[in-house]
XYZ file of C-alpha atoms in Angstrom:
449
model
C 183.121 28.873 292.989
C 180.826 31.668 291.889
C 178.005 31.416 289.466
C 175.430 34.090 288.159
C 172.024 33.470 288.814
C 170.699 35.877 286.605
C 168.901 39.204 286.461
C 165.339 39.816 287.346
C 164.003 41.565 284.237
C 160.282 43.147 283.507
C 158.456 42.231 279.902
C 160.593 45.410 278.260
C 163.576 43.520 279.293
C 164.980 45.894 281.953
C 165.780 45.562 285.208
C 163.816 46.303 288.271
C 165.326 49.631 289.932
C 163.609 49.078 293.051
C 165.279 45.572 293.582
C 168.883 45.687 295.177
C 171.314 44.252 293.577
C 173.118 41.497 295.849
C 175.697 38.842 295.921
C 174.492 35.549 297.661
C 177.006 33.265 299.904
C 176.810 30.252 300.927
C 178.956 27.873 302.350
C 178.400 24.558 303.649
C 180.417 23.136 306.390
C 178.837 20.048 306.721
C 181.221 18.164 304.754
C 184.676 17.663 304.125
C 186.159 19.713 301.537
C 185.954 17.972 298.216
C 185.341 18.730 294.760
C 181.743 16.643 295.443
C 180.751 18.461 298.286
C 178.968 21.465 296.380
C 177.507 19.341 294.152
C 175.073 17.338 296.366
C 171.118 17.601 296.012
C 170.827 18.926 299.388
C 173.479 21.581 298.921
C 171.538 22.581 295.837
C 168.198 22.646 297.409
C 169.732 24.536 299.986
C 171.534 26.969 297.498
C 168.039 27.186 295.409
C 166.353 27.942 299.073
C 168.389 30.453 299.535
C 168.082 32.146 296.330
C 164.297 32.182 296.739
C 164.066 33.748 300.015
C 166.608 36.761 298.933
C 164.058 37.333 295.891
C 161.349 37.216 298.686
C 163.249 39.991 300.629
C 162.898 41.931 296.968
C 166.900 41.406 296.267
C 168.217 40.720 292.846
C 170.430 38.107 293.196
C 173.518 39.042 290.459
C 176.047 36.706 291.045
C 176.522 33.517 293.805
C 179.670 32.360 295.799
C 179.816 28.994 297.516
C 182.214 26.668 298.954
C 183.180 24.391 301.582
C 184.979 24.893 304.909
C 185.768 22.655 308.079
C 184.942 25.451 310.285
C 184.085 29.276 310.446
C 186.942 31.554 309.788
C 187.039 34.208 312.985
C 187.379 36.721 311.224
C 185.290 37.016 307.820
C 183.429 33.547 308.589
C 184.045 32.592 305.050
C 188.004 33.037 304.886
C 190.137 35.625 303.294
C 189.991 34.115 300.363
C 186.188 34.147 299.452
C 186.052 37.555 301.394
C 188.050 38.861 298.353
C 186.450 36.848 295.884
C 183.123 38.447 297.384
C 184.797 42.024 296.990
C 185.536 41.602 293.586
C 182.119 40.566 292.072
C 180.762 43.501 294.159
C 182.732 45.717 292.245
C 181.981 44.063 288.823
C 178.526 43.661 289.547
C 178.035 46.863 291.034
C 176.269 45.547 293.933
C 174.643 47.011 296.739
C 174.104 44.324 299.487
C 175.806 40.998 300.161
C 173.715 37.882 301.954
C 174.829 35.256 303.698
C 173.422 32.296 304.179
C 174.064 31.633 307.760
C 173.567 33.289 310.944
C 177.040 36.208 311.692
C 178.784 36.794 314.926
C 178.396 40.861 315.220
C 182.406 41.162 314.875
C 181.985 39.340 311.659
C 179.234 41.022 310.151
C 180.903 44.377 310.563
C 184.725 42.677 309.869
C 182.608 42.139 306.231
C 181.064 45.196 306.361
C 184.250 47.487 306.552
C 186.237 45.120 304.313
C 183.370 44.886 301.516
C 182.265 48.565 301.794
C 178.609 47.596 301.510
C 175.840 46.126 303.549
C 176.117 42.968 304.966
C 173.035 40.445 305.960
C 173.318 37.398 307.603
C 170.371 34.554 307.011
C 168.439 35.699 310.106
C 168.131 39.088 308.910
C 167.020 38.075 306.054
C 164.371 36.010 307.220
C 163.447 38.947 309.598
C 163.554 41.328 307.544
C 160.811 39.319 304.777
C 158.379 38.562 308.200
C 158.582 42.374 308.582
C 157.667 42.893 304.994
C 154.617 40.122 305.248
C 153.647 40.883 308.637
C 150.030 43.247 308.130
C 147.955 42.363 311.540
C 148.710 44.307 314.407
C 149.928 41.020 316.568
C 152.175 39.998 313.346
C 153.609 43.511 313.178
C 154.245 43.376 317.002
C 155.849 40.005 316.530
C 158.407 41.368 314.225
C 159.580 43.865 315.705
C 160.195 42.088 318.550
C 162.498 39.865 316.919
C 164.247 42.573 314.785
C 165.331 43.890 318.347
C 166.090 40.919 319.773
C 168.439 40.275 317.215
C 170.189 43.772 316.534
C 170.947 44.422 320.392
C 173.646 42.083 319.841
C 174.482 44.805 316.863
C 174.131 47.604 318.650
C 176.385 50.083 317.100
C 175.282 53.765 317.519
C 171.641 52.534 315.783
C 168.965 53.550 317.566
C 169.199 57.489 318.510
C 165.607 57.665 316.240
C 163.779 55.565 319.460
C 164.794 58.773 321.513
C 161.236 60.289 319.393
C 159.206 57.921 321.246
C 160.038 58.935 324.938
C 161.420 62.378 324.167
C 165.691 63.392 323.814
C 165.709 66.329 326.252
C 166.786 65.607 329.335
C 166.963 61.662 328.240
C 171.291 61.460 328.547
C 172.659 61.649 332.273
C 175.850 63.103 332.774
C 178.769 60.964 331.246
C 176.686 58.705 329.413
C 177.916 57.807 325.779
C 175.758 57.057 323.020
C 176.142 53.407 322.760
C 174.864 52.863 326.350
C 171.623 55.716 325.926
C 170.675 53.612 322.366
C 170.970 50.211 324.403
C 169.081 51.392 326.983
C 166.296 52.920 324.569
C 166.442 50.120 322.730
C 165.461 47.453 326.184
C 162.521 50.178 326.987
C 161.318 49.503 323.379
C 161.538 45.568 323.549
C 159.724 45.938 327.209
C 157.393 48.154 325.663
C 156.644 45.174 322.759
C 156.340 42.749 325.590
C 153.443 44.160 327.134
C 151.312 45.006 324.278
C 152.180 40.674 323.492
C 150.792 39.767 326.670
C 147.657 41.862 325.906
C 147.266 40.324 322.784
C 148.365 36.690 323.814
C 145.626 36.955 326.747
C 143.322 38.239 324.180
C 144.396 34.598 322.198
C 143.738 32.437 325.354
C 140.690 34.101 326.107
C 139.730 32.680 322.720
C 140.885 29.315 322.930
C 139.449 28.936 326.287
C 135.901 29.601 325.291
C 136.303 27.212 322.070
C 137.213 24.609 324.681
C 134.652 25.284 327.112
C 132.545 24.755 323.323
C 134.965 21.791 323.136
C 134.634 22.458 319.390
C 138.208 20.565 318.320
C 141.090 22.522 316.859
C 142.861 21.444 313.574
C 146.111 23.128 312.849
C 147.734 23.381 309.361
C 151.550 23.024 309.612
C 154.303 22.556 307.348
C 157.488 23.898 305.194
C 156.661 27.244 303.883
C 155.541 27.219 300.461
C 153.902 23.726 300.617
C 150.940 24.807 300.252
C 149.154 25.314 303.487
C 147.075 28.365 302.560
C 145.922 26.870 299.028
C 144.328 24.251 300.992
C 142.714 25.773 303.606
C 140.950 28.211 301.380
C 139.433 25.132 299.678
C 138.455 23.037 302.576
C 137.167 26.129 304.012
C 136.178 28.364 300.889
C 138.259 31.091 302.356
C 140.340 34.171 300.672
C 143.958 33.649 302.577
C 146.145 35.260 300.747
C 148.162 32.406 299.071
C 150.933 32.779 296.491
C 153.904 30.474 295.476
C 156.482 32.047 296.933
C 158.034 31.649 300.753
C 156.287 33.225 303.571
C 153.505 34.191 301.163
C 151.094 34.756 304.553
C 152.583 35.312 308.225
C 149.469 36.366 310.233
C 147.320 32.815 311.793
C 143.548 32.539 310.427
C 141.155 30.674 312.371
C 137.724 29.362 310.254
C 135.039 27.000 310.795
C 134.501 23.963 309.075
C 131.562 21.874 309.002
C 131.445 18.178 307.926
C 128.888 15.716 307.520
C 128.811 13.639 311.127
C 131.808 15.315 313.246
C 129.760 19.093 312.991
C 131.729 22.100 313.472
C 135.703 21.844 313.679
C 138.004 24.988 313.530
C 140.715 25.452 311.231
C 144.036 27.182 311.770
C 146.246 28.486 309.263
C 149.563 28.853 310.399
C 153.288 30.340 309.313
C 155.180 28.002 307.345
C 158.542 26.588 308.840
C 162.292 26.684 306.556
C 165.776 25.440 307.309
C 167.034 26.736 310.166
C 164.257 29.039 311.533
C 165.742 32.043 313.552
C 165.200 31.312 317.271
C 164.151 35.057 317.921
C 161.453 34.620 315.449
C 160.484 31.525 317.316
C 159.986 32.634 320.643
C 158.456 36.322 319.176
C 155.854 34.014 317.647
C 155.855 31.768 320.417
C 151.936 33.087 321.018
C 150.448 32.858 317.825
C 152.332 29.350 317.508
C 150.066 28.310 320.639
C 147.470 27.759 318.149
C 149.776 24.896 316.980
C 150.139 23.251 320.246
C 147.097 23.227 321.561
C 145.327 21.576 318.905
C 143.618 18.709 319.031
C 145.390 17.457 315.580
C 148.073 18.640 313.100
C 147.501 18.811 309.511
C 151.264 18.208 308.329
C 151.212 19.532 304.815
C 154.484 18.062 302.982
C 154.869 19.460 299.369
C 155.162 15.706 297.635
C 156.937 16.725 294.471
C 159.416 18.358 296.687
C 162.317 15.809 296.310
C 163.927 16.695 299.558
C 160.771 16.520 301.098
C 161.943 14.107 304.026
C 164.907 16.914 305.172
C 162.077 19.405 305.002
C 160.162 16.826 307.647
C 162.834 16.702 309.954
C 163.169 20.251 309.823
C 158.913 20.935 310.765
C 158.937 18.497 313.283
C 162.406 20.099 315.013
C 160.505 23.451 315.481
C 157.198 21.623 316.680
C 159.318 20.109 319.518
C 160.972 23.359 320.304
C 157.135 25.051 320.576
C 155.951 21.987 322.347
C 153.984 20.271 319.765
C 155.482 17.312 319.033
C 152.954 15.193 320.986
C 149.781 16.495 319.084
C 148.437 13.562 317.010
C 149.747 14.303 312.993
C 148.549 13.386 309.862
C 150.696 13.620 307.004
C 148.968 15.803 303.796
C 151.127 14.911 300.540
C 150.390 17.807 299.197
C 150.847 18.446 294.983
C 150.076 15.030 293.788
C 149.269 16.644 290.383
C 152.673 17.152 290.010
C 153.149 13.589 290.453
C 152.865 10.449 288.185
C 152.909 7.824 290.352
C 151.077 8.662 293.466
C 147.344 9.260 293.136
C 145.093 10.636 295.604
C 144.558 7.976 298.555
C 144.640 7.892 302.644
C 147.413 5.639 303.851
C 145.926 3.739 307.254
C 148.166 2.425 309.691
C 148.151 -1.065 311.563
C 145.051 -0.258 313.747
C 143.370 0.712 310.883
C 144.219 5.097 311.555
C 144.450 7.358 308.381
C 148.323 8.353 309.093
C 148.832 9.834 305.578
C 146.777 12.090 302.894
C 148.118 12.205 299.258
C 145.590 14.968 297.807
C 146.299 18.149 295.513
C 144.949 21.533 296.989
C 145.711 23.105 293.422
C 142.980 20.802 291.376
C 140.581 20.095 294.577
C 141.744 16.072 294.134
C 141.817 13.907 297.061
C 140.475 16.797 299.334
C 136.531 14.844 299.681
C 138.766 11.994 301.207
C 140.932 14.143 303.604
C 137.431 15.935 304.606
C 135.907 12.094 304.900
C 139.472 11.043 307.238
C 138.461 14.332 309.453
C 134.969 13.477 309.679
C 135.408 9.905 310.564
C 138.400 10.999 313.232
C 135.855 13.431 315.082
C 132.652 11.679 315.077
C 133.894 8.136 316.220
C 132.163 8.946 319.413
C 128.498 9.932 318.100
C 125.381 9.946 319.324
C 122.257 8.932 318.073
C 119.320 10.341 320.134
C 115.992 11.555 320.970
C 115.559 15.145 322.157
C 112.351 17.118 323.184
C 112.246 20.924 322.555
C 109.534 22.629 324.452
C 107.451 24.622 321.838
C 109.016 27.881 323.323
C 112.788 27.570 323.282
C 113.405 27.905 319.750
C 117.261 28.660 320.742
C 117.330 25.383 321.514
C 115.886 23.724 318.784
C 118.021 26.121 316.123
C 121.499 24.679 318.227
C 120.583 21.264 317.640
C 120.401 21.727 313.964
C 124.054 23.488 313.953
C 125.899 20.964 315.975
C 124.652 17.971 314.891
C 122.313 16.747 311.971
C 118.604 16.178 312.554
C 117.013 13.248 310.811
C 113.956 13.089 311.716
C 111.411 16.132 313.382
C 107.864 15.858 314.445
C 105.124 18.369 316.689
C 103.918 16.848 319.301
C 100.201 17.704 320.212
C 101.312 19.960 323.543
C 103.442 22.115 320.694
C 106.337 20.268 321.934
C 108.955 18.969 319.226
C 110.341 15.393 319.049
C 113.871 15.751 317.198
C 115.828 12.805 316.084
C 119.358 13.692 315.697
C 123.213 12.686 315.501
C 125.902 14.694 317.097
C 129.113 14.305 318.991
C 128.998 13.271 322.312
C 131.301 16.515 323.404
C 128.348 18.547 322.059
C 125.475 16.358 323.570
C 127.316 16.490 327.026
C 127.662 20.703 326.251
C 123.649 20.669 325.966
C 123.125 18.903 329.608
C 125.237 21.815 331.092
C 124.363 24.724 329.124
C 120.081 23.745 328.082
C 119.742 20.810 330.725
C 119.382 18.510 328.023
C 118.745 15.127 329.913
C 119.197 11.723 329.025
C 115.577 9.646 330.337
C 113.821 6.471 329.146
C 114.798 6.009 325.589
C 116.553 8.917 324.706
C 117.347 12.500 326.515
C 114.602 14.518 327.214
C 114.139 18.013 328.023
């Protein structure tokens, strides 16, 4: 079956030139082939999915063909039949590109290619290929790349004569070489090349990470299905400017800012790339470094878009890729994200038996529910405060200004030496950071300096 989604049109009702036009395909083989199969709300959330990310890539989807199949065909992966189907809306359509939604063998991407007489994309080039578009730090760009490559060496078709530039052609070609074999080779300098500058930059990352934990300020990672709204609500808890938009893979590059609340002091806040369906395992392991943000964490923000009603498939599919990075054993809480969507679920914290906040149902649009998510963070990271007694000799002023941005300082009074007597609160973590770093001690009735 075929369907058209539609054309993408601009206010004077014409079409966007720069958009290529492009036939979607998908076809599901997990289930057995019956006239029900199509119809399922998974297979439409998938098909809808699908749809959206080939608008992200700045296609215009013209027409769709799906259907149902017990296994792969060899050849054309989707049969003969559909191949030809596929062929003929081309031609009607006048397209230019043809998607897939799943991941081609090389022999069947080209086996389409030839028979079609257009461009063929498989759902990991896709996804690629909108990460490239998104990508805009240097890491990100880096990142990309390095997946793009990873993935077209197994394409590797006479491709990649242009990477000659970088090392110079003259003299590159030994005797009896063909092209195929001088491109591949180019091509594993380049990915070696990409390597390196990612170790720089991923020992530039732990060189970071290990100076917030010798600070032992705590990490707090946002994760969650792209497009649930991960972004939207860390620029309010954090009254950032992340780019956020509602569209898939609206921000790519990690952002790291501080948050301070009430009793818990300074936490930092990590803004991460959204997960789909099916996340290419290149892209994975290319952004295995900036995904180290995610694992060592000290707890995962989970956003789940709540008026999402597959929203439990698209938890299954987050917590798949935090196991395959590692993260699966970093404490979670749940954010229902988009409650103002909803009618029956207003903002609350669900606790669990010993009395932990395991869910968050907030909205990061309208600023609802986020006091009690901040109030579930601040009560999570100062359950082990300190109330104290601290002297500051009249001359370190260093000192005095530290206390007064890690913890908060009740009560302050001169002493007649010039000394001053501070009451405060902070986290033990940052109390125990003082007795190494100032020589804070702890004497009599309280620490004293």
């Amino acid at each position: 079956m075929f369907e058209r989604p539609g054309t993408l049109e601009d206010a004077s009702g014409l079409r966007d030139p720069s958009r290529e036009r492009a036939v979607l395909v998908h076809v599901d083989f997990s289930h057995s082939i019956s006239p029900q199969a199509t119809s399922s709300r998974i297979d439409d959330e998938a098909l809808s999915e699908f749809r959206e990310l080939a608008m992200s890539a700045g296609a215009e989807p013209v027409a769709m063909v799906s259907g149902t199949r017990r296994k792969p065909d060899p050849k054309y992966f989707i049969g003969t039949g559909k191949a030809d189907e596929v062929l003929a809306l081309i031609e009607h359509e006048r397209a230019e590109l043809v998607l897939v939604d799943a991941p081609l063998a090389p022999s069947q991407e080209r086996n389409l290619e030839r028979l079609l007489k257009c461009r063929v994309l498989d759902r990991t080039g896709l996804i690629l290929d909108i990460f490239a578009q998104r990508a805009t730090s240097h890491e990100g760009r880096l990142q990309v790349e390095l997946a793009q490559l990873r993935h077209l060496s197994t394409r590797l078709v006479r491709g990649w004569t242009h990477l000659e530039r970088q090392k110079g052609g003259i003299g590159l070609r030994g005797p009896g070489e063909t092209q195929l074999e001088t491109d591949r080779r180019l091509l594993a300098a380049r990915i070696k090349q990409l390597n390196k500058r990612l170790d720089k930059v991923q020992n530039q990352r732990e060189q970071s990470r290990r100076s917030r934990r010798k600070a032992e300020v705590p990490t707090v990672s946002l994760v969650g299905y792209t497009n649930a709204g991960k972004s939207t609500l860390f620029n309010r808890l954090t009254e950032s400017g992340v780019y956020a938009a509602d569209q898939l893979f609206a921000t790519l590059d990690p952002t790291l800012r501080r948050l301070v609340l009430p009793d818990a002091g300074t936490i930092i806040l990590a803004d991460t790339v959204g997960f789909i369906r099916n996340l290419p395992h290149d892209l994975v392991a290319a952004f295995r470094s900036t995904l180290e943000e995610t694992r060592q964490a000290d707890l995962l923000l989970h956003v789940i878009d709540a008026s999402n009603e597959n929203y439990p498939q698209q938890i299954e599919q987050v917590n798949a890729v935090l196991k395959e990075i590692g993260a699966d054993k970093v404490p979670q809480i749940e954010v229902f994200n988009k409650v103002d969507l909803l009618t029956d679920h207003p903002a609350r914290l669900d606790h669990d038996e010993d009395g932990q906040v395991r869910r968050a149902w907030c909205s990061a649009q309208t600023s609802e529910g986020l006091a009690l998510l901040q109030t579930a963070l601040d009560q999570l990271f100062s359950a082990d405060q300190l109330h104290e007694w601290i002297r500051v000799p009249a001359a370190n002023g260093r000192l005095r200004a530290r206390l007064f941005d890690l913890g908060k300082v009740l009560k302050e009074q001169v002493e007649e030496n010039g000394d001053l007597l501070l009451e405060v609160e902070l986290a033990r973590r940052d109390f125990e950071n003082l007795q190494k770093t100032e020589g804070v001690q702890a004497e009599g009735n309280g620490p004293v300096f």
